[in-house]
Coordinates of C-alpha atoms and ligand atoms in Angstrom, one line a residue:
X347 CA 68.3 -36.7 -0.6
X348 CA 65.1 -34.7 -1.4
X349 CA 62.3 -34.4 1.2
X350 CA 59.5 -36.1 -1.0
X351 CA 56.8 -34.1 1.4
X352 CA 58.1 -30.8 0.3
X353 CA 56.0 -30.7 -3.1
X354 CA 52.8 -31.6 -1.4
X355 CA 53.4 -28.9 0.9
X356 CA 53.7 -26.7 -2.1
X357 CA 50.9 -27.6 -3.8
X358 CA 48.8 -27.0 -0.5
X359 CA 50.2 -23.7 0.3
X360 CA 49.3 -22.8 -3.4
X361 CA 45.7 -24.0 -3.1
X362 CA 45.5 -22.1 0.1
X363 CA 46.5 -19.2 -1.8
X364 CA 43.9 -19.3 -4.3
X365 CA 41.3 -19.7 -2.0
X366 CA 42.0 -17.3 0.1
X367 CA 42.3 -14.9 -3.3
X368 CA 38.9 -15.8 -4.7
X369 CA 37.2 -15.4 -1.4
X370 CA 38.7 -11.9 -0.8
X371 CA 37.6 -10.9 -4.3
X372 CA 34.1 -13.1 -4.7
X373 CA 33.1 -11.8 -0.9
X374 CA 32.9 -8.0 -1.4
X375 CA 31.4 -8.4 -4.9
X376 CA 28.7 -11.2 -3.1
X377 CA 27.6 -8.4 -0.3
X378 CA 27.1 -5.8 -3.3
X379 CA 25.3 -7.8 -5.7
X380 CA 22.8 -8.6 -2.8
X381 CA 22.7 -5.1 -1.8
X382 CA 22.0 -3.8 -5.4
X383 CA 19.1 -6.4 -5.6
X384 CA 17.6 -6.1 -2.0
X385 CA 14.9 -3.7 -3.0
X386 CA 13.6 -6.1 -6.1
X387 CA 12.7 -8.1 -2.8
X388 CA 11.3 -6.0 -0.5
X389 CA 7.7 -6.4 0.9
X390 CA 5.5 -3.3 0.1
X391 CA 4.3 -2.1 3.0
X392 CA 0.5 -0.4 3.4
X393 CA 1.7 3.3 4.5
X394 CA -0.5 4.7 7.6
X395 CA -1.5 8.3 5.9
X396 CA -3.1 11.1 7.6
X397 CA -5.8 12.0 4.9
X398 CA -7.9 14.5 6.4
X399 CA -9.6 16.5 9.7
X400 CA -12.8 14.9 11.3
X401 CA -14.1 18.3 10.9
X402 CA -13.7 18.4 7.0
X403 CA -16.6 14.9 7.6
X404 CA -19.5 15.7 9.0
X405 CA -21.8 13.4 9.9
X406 CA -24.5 13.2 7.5
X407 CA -23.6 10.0 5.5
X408 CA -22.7 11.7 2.2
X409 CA -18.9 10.5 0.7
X410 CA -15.8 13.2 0.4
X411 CA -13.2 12.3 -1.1
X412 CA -9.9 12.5 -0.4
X413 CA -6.2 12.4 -2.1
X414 CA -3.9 10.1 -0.3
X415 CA -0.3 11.4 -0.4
X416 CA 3.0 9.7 0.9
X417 CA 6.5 8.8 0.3
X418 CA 6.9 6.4 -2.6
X419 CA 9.6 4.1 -3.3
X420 CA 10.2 2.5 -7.0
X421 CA 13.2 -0.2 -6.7
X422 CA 16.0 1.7 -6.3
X423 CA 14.1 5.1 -6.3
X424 CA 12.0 7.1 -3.8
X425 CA 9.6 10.0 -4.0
X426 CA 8.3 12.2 -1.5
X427 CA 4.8 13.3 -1.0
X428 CA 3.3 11.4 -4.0
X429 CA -0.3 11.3 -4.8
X430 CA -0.5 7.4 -4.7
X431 CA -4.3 6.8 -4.7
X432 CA -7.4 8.7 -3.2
X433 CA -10.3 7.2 -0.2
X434 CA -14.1 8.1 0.3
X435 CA -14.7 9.3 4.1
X436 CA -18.5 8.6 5.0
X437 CA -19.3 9.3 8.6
X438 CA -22.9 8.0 9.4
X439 CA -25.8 9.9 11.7
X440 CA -24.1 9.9 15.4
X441 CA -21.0 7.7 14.3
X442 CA -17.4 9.0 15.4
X443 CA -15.6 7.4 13.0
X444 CA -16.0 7.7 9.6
X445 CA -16.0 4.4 7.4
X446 CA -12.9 4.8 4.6
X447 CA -12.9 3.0 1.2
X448 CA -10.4 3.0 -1.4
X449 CA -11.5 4.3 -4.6
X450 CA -9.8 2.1 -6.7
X451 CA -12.5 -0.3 -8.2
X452 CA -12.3 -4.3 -6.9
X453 CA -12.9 -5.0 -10.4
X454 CA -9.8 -3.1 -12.3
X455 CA -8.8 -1.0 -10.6
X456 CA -10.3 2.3 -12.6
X457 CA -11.2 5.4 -9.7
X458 CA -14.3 5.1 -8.7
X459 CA -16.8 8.2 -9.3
X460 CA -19.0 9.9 -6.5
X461 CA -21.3 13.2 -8.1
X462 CA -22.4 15.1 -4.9
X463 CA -26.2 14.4 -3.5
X464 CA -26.3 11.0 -5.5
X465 CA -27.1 7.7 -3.9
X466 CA -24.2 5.1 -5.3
X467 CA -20.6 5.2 -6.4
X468 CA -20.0 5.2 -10.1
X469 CA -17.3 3.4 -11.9
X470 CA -17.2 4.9 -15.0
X471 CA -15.1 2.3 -16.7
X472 CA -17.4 -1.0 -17.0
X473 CA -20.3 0.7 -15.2
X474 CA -20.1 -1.5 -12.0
X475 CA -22.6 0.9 -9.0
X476 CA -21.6 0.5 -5.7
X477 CA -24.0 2.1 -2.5
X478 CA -22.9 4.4 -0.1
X479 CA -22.1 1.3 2.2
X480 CA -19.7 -0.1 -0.6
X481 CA -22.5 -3.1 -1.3
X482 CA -22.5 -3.7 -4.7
X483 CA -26.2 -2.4 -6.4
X484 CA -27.1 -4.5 -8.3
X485 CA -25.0 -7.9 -6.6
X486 CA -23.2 -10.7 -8.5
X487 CA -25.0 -8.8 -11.6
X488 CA -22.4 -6.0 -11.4
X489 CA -19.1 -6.9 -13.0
X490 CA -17.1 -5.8 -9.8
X491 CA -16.7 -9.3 -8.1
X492 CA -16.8 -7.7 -4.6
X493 CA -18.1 -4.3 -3.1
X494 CA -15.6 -1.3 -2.3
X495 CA -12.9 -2.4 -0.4
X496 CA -12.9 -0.2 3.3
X497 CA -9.3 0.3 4.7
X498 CA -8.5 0.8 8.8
X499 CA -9.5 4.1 10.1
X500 CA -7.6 5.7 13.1
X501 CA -8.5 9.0 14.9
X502 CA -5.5 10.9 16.3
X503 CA -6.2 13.6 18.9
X504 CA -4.3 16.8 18.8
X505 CA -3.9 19.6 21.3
X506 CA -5.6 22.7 19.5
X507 CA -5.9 26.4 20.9
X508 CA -7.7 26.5 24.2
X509 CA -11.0 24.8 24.2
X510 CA -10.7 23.4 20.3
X511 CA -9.8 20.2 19.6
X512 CA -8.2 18.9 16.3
X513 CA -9.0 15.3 15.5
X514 CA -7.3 13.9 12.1
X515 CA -8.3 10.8 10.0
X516 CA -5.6 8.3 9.4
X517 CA -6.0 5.2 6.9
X518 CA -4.1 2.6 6.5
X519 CA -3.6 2.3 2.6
X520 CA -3.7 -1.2 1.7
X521 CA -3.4 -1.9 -2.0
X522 CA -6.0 -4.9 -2.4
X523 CA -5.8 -6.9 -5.6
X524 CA -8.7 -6.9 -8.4
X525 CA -10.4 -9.1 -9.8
X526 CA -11.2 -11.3 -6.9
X527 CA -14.3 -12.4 -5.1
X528 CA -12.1 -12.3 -1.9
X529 CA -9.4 -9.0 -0.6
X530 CA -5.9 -9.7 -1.2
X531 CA -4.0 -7.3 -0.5
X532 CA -1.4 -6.8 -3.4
X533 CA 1.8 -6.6 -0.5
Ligands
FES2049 S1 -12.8 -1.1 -13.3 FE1 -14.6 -0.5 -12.3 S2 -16.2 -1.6 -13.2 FE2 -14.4 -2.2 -14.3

């Protein structure tokens, strides 16, 4: 007489199998898909940059400008030491620190224009005037919605030769959104 459990047990043993197959396959190929798209996800982060010497900003509350390099990274691609935007350094009469403000426009994002010896910040694409404080000139009037946007500003001290000391300018680069009333930042 036949044992009527033995095709069950089959048929289990079977299932199992497939299982077991399509997991050992489907796993591997799961852990690479996610890897491949993990970068599409990733959170930009604001790089802290070192953009200049405190001695290069003297105190007399005129703007320089400065590039901003750093590493960039596309989605699957990075770049080192990229020119990724550019900040205005103005240190005011007796201030330490200098004030930093991006010179991409709040309103689209053109590069703000500073001519030497002038009193406001040009952008040369719809006009908007911004003054040395990053106030806009001429208020809601201007077609920027908000005044420059100022990033953080840290002062690192560095051993120099004997009595000298070497102070550099770091900003944090924060990419703020135009268009907007209000700073967003675009990370
Ligand atoms: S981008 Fe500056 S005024 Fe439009």
């Amino acid at each position: 007489m036949t044992d009527p459990t033995k095709p069950k047990n089959n048929r289990r043993s079977a299932i199992a199998a497939i299982v077991a197959g399509a997991l050992a396959v489907l796993t591997p190929l799961g852990v690479g898909i996610a890897s491949f798209l993990t970068p599409l996800f990733k959170t930009k982060k604001s790089p802290k940059v070192r953009v200049a010497l405190l001695s290069q900003v003297p105190d007399d509350g005129m703007p320089r400008s400065f590039p901003v390099v750093a590493d960039r990274q596309d989605a699957w691609t990075g770049y080192e030491a990229q020119r990724i935007g550019a900040v205005y350094l103005v240190r005011n009469p007796g201030e330490a620190e200098p004030i930093a403000f991006t010179a991409k426009c709040p309103h689209a994002g053109c590069l703000v224009g500073y001519t030497p010896g002038d009193t406001v910040f040009k952008c040369p694409c719809h006009t908007s005037s911004f003054n040395l404080d990053g106030t806009r000139v001429r208020g809601d009037e201007e077609v920027s919605p908000r005044g420059m946007d100022t990033l953080p500003v840290e002062l690192k001290k560095l051993s120099g030769d004997g009595d000298i000391e070497i102070t550099e300018i770091h900003v944090e680069y924060i990419d703020y959104q135009t268009g907007h009333a209000e700073k967003h930042s675009t990370a």
